[in-house]
Coordinates of C-alpha atoms and ligand atoms in Angstrom, one line a residue:
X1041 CA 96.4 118.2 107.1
X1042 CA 93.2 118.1 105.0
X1043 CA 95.4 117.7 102.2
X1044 CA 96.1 114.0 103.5
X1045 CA 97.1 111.5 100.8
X1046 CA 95.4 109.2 103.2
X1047 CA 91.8 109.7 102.4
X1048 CA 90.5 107.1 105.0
X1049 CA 91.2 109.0 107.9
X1050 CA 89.4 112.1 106.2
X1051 CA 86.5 110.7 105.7
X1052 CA 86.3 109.8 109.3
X1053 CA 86.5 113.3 110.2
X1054 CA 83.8 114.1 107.8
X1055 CA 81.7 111.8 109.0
X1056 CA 81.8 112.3 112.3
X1057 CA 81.3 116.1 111.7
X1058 CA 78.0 115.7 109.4
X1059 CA 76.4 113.1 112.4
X1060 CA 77.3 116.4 114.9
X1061 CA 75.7 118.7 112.5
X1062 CA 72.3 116.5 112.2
X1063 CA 72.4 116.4 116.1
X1064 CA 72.4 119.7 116.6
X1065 CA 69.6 120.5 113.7
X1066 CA 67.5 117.9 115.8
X1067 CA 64.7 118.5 113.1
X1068 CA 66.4 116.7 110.4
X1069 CA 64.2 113.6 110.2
X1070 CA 65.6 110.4 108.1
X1071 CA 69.0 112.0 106.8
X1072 CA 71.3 109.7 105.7
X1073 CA 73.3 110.1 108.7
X1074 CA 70.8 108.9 111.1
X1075 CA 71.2 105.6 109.8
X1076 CA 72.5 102.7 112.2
X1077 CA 74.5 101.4 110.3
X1078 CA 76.9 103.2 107.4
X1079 CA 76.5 102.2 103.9
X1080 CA 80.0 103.9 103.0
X1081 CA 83.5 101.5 102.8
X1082 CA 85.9 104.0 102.6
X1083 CA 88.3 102.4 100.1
X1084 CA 87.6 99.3 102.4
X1085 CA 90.9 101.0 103.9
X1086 CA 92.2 101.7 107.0
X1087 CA 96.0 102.6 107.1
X1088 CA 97.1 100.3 110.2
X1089 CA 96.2 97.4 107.8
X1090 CA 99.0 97.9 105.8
X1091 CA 102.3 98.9 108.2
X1092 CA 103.0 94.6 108.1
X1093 CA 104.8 93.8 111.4
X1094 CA 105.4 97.2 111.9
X1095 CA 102.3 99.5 113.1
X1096 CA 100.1 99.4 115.9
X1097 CA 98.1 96.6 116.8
X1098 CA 94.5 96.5 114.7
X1099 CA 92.2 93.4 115.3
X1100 CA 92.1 91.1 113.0
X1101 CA 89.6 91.6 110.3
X1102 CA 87.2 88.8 110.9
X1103 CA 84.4 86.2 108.8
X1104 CA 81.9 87.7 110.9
X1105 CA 81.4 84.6 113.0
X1106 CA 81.1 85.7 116.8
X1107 CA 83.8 86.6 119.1
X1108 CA 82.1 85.1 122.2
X1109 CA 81.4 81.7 122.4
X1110 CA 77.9 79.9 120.9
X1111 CA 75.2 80.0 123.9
X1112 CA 75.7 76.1 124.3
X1113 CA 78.9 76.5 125.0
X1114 CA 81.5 77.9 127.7
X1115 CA 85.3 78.2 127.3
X1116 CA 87.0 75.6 130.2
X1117 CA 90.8 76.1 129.0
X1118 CA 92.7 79.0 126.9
X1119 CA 95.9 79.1 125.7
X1120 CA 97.2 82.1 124.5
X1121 CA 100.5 83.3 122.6
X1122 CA 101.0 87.1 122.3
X1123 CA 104.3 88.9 120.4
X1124 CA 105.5 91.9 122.3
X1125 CA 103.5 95.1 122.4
X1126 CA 104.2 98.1 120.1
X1127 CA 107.8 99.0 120.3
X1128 CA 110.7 101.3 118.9
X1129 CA 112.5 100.3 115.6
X1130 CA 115.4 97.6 116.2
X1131 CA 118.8 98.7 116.0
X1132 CA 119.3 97.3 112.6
X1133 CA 116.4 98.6 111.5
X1134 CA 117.3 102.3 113.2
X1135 CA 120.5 101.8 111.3
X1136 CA 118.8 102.1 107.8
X1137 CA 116.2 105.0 108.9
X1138 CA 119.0 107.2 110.0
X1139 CA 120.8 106.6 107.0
X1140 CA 117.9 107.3 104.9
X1141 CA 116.8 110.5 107.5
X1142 CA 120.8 112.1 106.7
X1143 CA 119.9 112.0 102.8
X1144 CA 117.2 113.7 103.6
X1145 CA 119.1 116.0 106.1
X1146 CA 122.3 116.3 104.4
X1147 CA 120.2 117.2 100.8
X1148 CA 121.0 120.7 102.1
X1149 CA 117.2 122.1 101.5
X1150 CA 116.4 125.4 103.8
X1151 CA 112.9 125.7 103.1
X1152 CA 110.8 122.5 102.6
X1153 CA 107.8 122.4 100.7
X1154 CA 104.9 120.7 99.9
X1155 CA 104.7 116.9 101.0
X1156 CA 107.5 117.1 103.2
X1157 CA 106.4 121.0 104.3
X1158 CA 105.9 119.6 107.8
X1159 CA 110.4 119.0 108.8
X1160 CA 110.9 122.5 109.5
X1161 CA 109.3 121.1 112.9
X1162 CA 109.4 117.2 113.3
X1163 CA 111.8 115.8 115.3
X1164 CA 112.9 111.7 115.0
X1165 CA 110.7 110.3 117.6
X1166 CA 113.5 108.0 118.8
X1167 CA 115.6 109.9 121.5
X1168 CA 118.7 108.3 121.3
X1169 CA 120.0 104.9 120.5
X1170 CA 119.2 103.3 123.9
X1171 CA 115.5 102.9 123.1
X1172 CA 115.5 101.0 119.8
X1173 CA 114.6 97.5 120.9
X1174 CA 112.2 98.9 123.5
X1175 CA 108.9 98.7 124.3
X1176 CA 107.3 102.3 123.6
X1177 CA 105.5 103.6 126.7
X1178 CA 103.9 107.2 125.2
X1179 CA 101.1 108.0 123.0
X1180 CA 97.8 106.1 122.6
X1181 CA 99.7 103.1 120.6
X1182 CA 102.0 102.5 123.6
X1183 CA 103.5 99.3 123.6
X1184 CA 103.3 99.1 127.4
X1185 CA 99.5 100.1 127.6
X1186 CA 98.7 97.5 124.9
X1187 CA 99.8 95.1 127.3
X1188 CA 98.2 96.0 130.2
X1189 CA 94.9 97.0 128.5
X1190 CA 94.5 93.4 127.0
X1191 CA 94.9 92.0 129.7
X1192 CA 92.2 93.5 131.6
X1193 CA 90.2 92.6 128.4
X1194 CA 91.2 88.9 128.7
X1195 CA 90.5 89.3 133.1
X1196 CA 87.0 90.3 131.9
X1197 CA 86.3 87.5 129.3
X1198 CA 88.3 84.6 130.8
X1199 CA 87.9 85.8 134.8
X1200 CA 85.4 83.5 135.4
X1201 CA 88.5 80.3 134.7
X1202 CA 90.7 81.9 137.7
X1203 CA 89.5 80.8 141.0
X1204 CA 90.6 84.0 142.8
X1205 CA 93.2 81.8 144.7
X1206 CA 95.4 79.5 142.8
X1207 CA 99.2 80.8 141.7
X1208 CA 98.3 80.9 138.1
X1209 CA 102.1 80.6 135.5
X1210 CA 102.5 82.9 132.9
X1211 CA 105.3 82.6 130.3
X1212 CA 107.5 84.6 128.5
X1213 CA 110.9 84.1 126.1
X1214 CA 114.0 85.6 127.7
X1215 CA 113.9 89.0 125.5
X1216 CA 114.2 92.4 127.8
X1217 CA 110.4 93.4 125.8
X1218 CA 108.4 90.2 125.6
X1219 CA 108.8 90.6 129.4
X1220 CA 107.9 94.0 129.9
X1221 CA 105.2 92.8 127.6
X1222 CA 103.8 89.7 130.1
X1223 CA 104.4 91.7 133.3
X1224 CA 102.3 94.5 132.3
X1225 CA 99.5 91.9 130.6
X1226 CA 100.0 89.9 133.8
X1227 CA 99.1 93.6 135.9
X1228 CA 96.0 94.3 133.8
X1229 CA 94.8 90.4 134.1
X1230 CA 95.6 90.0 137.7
X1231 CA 94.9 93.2 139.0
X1232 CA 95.3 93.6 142.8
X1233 CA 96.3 90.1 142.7
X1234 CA 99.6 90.0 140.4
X1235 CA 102.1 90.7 143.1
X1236 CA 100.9 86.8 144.7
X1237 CA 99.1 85.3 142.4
X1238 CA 100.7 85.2 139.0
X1239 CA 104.5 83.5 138.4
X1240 CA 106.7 85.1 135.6
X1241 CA 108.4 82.1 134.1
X1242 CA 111.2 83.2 131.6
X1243 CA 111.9 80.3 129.4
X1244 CA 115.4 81.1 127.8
X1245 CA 115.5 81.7 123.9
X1246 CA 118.8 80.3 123.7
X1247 CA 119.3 76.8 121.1
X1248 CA 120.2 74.6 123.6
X1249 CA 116.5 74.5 125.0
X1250 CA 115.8 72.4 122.1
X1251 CA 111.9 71.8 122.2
X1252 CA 111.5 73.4 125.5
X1253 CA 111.0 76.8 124.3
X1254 CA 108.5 79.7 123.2
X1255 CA 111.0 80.3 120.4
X1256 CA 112.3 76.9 119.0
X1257 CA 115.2 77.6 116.3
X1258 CA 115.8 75.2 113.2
X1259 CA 120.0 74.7 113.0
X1260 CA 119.4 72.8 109.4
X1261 CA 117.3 76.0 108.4
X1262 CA 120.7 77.3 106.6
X1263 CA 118.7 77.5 103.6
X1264 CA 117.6 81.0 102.9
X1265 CA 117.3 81.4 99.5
X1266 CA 113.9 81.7 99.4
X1267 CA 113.9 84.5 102.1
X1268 CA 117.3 86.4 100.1
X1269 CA 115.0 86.7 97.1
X1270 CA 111.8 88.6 99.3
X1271 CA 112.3 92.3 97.6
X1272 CA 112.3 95.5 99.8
X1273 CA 111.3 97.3 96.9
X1274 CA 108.4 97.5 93.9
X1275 CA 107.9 99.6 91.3
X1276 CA 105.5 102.1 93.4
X1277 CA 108.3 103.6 95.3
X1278 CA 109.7 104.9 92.1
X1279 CA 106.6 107.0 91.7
X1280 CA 107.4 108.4 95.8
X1281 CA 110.9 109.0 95.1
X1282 CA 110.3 110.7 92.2
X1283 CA 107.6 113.2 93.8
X1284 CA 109.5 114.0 96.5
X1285 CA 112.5 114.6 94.5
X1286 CA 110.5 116.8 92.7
X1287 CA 108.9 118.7 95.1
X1288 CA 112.1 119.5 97.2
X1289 CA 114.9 120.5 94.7
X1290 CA 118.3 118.9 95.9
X1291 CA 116.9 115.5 97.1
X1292 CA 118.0 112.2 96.0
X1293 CA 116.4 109.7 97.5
X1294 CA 115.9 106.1 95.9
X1295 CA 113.6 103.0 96.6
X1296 CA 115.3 101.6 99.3
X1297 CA 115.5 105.2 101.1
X1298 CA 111.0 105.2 100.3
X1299 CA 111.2 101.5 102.6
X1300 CA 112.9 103.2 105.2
X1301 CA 110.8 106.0 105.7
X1302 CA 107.9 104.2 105.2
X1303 CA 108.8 101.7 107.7
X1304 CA 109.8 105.0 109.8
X1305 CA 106.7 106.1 110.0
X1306 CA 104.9 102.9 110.5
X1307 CA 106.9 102.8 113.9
X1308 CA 106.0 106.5 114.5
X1309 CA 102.8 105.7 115.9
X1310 CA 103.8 103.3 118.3
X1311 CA 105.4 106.2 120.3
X1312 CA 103.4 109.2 118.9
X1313 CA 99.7 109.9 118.1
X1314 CA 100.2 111.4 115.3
X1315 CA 102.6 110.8 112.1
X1316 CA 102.7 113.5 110.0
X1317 CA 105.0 111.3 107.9
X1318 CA 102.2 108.6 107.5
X1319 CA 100.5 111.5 105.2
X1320 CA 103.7 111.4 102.9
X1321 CA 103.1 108.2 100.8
X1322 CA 99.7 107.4 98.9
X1323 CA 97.5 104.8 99.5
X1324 CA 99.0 102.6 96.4
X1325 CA 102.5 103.1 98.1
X1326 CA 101.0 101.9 101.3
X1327 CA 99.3 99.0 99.9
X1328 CA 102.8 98.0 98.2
X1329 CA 104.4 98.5 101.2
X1330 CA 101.7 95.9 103.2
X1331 CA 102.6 93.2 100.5
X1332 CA 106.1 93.2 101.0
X1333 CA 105.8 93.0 104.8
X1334 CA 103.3 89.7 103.8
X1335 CA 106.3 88.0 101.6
X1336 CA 108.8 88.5 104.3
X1337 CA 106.9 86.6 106.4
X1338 CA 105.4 84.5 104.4
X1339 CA 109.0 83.1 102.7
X1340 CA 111.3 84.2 106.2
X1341 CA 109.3 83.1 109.1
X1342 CA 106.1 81.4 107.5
X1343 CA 104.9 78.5 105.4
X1344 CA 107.2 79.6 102.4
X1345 CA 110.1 78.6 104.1
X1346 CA 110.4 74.9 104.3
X1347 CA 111.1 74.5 108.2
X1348 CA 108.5 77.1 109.5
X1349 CA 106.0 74.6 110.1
X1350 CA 107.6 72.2 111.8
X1351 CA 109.3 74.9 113.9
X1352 CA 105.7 76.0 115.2
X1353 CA 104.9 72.2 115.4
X1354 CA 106.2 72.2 119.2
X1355 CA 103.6 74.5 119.9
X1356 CA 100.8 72.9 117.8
X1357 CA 101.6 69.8 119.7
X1358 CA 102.3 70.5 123.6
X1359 CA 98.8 72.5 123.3
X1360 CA 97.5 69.4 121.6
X1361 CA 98.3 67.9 125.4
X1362 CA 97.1 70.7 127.5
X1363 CA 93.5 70.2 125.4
X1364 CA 93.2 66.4 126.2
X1365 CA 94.2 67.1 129.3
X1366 CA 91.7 69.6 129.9
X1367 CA 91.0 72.0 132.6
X1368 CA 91.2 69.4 135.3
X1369 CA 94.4 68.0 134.8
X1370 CA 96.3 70.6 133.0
X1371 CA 95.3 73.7 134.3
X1372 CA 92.5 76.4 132.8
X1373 CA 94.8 79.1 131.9
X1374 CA 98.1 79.5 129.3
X1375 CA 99.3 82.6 128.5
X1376 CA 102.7 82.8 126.8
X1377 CA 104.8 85.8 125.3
X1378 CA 107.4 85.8 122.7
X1379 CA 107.9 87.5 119.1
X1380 CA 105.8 87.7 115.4
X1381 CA 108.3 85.0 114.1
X1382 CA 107.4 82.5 116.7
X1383 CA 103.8 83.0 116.2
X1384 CA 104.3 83.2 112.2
X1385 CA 105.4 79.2 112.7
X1386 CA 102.5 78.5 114.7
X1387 CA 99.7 79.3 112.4
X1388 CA 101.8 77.5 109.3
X1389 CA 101.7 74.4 111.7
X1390 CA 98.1 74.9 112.4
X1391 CA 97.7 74.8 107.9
X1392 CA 95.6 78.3 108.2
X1393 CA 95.8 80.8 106.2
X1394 CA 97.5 79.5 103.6
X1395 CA 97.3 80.7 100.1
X1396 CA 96.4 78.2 96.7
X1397 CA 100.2 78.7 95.8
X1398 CA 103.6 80.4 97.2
X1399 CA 103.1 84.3 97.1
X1400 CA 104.6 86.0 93.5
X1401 CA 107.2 87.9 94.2
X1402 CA 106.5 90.8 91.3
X1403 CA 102.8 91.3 91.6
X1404 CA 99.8 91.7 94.6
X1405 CA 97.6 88.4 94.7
X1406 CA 95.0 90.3 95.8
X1407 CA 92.6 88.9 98.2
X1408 CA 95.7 87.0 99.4
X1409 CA 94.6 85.2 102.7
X1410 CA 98.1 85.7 104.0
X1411 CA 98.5 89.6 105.5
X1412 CA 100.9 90.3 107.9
X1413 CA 99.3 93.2 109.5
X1414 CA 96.1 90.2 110.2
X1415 CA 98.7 88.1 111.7
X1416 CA 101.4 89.9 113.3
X1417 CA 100.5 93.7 113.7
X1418 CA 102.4 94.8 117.3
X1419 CA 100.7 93.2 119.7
X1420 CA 99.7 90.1 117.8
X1421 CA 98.4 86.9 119.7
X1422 CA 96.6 83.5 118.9
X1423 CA 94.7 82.3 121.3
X1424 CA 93.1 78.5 121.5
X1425 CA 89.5 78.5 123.2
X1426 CA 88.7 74.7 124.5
X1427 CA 84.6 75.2 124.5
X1428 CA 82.7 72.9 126.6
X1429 CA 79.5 72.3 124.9
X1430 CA 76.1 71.3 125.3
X1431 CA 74.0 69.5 122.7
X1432 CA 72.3 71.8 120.1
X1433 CA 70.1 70.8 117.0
X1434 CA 73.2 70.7 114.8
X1435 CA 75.7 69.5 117.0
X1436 CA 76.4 67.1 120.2
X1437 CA 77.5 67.6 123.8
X1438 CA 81.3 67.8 124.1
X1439 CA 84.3 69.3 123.7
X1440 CA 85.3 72.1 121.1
X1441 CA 88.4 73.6 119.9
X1442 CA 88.2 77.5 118.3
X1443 CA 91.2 79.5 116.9
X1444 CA 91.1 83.3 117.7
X1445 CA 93.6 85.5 116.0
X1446 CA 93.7 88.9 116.8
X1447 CA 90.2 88.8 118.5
X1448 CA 88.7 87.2 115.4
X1449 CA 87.4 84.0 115.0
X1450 CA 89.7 81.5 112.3
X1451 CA 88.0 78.8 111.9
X1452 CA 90.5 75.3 111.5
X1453 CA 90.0 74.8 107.9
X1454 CA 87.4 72.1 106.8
X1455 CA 87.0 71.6 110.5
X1456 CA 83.8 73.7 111.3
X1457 CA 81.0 71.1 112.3
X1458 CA 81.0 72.3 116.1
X1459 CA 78.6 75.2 117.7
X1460 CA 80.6 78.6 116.2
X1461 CA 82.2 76.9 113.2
X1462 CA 84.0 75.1 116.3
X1463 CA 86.2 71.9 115.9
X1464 CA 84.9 68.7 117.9
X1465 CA 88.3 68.3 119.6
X1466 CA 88.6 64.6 118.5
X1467 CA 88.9 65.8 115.1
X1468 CA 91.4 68.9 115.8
X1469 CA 93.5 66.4 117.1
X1470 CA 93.4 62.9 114.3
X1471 CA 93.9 66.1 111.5
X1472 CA 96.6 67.1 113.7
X1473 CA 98.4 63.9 114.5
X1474 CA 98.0 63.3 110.5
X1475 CA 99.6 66.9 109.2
X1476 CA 101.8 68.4 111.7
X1477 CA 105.3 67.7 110.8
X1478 CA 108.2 66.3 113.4
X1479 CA 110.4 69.2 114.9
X1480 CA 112.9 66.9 116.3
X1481 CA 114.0 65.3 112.9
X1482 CA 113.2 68.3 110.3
X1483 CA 115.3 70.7 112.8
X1484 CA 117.8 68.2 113.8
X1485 CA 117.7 69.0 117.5
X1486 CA 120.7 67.7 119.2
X1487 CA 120.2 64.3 121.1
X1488 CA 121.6 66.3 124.5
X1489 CA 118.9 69.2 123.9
X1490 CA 115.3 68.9 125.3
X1491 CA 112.9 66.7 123.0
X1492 CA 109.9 67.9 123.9
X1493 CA 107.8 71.5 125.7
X1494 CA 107.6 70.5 129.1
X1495 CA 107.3 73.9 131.2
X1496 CA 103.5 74.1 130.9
X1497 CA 103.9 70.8 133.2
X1498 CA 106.8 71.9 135.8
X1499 CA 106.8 75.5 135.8
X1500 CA 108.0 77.5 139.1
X1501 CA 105.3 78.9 141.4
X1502 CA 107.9 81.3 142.6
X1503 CA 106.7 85.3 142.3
X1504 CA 110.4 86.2 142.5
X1505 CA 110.3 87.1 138.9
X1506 CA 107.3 89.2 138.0
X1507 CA 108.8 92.7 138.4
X1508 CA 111.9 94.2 136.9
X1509 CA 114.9 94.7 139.6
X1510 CA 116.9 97.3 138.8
X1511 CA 117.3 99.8 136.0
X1512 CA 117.0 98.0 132.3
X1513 CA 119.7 98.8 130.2
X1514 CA 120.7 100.0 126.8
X1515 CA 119.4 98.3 124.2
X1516 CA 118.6 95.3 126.1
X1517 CA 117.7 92.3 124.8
X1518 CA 118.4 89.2 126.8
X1519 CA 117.6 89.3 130.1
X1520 CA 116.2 87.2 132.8
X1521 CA 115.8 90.1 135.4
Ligands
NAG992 C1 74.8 73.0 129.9 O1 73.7 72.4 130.5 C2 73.8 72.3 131.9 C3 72.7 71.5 132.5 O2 71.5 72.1 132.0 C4 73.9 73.8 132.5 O3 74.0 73.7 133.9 C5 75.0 74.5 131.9 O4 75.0 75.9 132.3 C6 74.9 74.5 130.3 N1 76.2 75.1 129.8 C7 76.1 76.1 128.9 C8 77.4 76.6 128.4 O5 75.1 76.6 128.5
NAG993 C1 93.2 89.8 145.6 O1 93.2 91.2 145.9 C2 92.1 91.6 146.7 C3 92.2 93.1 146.8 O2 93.5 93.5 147.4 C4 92.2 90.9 148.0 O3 91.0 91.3 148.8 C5 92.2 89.4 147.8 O4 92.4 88.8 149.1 C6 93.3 89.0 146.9 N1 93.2 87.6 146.6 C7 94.2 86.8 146.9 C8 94.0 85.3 146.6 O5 95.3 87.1 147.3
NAG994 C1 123.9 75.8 109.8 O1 124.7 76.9 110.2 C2 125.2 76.8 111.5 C3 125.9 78.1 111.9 O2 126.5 78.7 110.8 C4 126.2 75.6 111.5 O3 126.7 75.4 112.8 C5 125.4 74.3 111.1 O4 126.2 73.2 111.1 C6 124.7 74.5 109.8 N1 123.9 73.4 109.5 C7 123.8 72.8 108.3 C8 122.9 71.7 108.2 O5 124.4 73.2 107.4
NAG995 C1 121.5 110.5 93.2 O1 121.9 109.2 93.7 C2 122.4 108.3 92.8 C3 122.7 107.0 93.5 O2 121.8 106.7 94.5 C4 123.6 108.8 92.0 O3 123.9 107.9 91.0 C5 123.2 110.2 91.4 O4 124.4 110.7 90.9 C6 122.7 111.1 92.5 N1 122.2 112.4 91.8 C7 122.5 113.6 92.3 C8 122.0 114.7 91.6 O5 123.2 113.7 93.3
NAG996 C1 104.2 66.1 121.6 O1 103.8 66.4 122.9 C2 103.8 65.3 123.8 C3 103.3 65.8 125.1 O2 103.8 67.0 125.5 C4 105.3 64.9 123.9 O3 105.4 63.8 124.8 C5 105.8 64.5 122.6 O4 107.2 64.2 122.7 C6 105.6 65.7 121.6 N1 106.1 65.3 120.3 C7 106.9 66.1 119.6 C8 107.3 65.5 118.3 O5 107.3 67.1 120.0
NAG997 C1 112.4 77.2 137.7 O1 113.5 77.7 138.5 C2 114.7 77.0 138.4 C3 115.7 77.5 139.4 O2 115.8 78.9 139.2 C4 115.2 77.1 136.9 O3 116.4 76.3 136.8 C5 114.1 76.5 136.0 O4 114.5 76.7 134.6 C6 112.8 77.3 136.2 N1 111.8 76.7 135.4 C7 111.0 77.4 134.5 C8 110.0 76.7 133.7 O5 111.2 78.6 134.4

């Protein structure tokens, strides 16, 4: 283990061992390690930054700029998206890593060594078939505990908007794991309360809701050239193929089979603690690995392809209503659950994040502003703060808009002037009104389908929903039970 390739995690452990030894030694006066804060940047690495969609959620890495809002100000209304919690591989995905596990299997090798030392006891940490798709429920990453632990964060910050009465609605898409995902987020928020006081609405994720959906499709969006040409593969997996060849006499495994691993052990965490398979590929490969996650959803589900932002308009503009609205009218409290490629839309809409030109395809732009892992890690969500402000020296009483992604503050581009590198609302919206494109007519929707979101605005109040009935079954996907 202290051989790890990944040298982050090490130096962790030796950290946290030299502090011990200057506690115990309690005459050590002004050691390095007594200081408050560390002067060492470890690579600036940490491994969950670069599993893409794939790893455990990690907050986003943030400008600095506070999490809780400016004294002036309070939050009145959130509204909150959040993709499912950490799950298993998908079947499609399972297909490849088994493929790529037989090679490895099937090489014939009775005694491994070196890198790969650790099979003669690792098991594939997905049962059996049935659990691909699902939420994972062991281990300190679980997908399940994700959910209910953030929501018990979000009871504590935004508590104070529930009036300890009120039904409040929740929503998720009609996908077996975003609900697990919003009952067990609406357990931790709610607490006692959830049985009475919070309403599952599934919104279906089937094309004929048109506009009325957490996860609006685009029919012209037949174009996906841009997204065939994202490569699974760059010249650093050669270099892991090659070792492991090496190292293991009778292996053959290629560039595609280094993906699949990789992406196999990304996914490892979310149902184990440890992955012993993490410590397999070197930083570099890692890095690699991170960028090609970025261009698949930058060019497949973000502002590379051509209909993304208008997809994630419908979103952009039915919370546009619920801020105008405000509190009062519209309610205090949104939270929504769907997938990373509905929330992918959403911040392309919003025009954040966006790099000076379209991600190269055969080199890292390093210090590219668009990272999946800071988008999309498992777990993901954006959520919109309306902040209700009083005057301060720079700025005047009134209403505020704030982006938080991943627990970190994103400011809305050129629109900072507000207490906390806040938006005044009025402009959030004209820049809006000005930029976002039309859903309706750059999708084509149908005529006969809805035009517009309308469930924040009639949703049921019914509780009837908020608990699964029955067992779930195998590799579930849609399901409204
Ligand atoms: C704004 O000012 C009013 C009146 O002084 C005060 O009651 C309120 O708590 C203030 N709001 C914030 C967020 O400080
Ligand atoms: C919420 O739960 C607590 C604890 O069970 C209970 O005392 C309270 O009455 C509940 N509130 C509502 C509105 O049901
Ligand atoms: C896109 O593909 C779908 C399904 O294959 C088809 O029904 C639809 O007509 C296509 N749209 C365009 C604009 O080609
Ligand atoms: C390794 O696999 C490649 C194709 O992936 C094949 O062309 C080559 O013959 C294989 N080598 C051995 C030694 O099996
Ligand atoms: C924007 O939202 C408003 C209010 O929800 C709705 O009436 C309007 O149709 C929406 N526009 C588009 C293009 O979705
Ligand atoms: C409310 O319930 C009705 C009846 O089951 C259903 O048709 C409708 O889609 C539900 N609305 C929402 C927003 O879930």
């Amino acid at each position: 283990m202290l051989s790890s390739k990944v040298s982050g995690i090490v130096c962790t452990l030796a950290l946290s061992s030299a502090v011990t030894a200057v506690k115990l030694g309690d005459s050590v006066i002004g050691s390095a390690s007594e200081k408050q804060f560390s002067q060492e940047f470890p690579e600036n690495y940490n491994i969950l930054k670069f599993h893409g969609g794939n790893g455990p959620y990690s907050e986003r890495r943030s400008y600095g700029i506070s999490r809780d809002p400016p004294e002036s100000c309070a939050v009145d209304q959130v509204i909150m998206i959040k993709r499912h919690g950490e799950r298993y591989p998908s079947p499609s995905m399972g297909v490849d890593i088994e493929d790529s596990l037989a090679k490895v299997y099937g090489a014939g090798i009775t005694e491994w060594k070196d890198d790969l030392a650790f099979l003669d006891d690792w098991e594939y940490f997905v049962p059996n078939k049935c659990w691909y798709n699902a939420e994972t429920y062991s281990g300190p990453y679980a997908g399940l505990s994700d959910a209910y632990q953030h929501g018990t964060e979000y009871r504590d910050r935004y508590g104070d908007l529930w009036n300890d009465e009120s039904v409040v609605p929740i929503f998720s898409s009609g996908y077996s794991r975003v609900i697990n995902t919003a009952r067990k987020f609406g357990e931790g928020f709610f607490g006692y309360n959830y049985t009475t006081n919070a309403a599952l609405n599934i919104i279906s994720e089937s094309a004929v809701m048109g506009a009325n959906s957490l996860t609006p499709t685009c029919d012209t969006d037949n174009d996906t050239s841009t997204c065939d040409k994202v490569p699974s593969t760059m010249p650093q997996f050669k270099l892991a193929a090659a070792r492991l060849n090496a190292q293991n006499s009778g292996l053959n495994l290629t560039e595609s089979d280094i993906y699949n691993l990789m992406a196999m052990a990304s996914f490892e965490l979310n149902a184990r603690a440890f992955s012993q398979w993490v410590n397999v590929f070197t930083q570099d490969e890692w890095v690699t690995f991170g960028y090609l996650n970025d261009l698949y959803y930058y060019y497949c589900a973000g502002p590379g392809d051509k209909n993304m932002a208008a997809v994630g308009a419908v979103y952009v503009n039915a919370s546009l209503s619920l801020l105008n609205e405000g509190p009062e009218k519209a309610g205090p409290i949104f939270f929504n659950f769907a997938h990373d490629t509905d929330i992918t839309p959403i911040v392309a809409a919003l025009g954040i994040l966006l790099p000076a030109e379209d991600l190269p395809l055969d080199r890292i732009p390093f210090g590219n502003p668009y990272v999946a892992t800071d988008i999309v890690p498992m777990g993901g969500h954006l959520t919109i703060e309306r902040l209700s402000c009083n005057a301060t020296a720079m700025s005047s009483k009134g209403t505020y808009v704030r982006l938080v992604l991943n627990e970190a503050v994103v400011p809305f581009n050129k629109c900072q002037s507000g207490p906390g590198y806040s938006c005044p609302l009025a402009d959030y919206n004209s820049i809006l009104k000005k930029s976002l494109p039309n859903y309706l007519t750059s999708c084509k929707v149908p005529k006969s389908y809805p035009q517009f979101l309308d469930f924040w605005w009639n949703y049921n109040t019914t509780t009837r929903l908020n608990y699964q009935r029955g067992p779930i079954s195998c590799q579930e996907a849609e399901t409204l039970h």
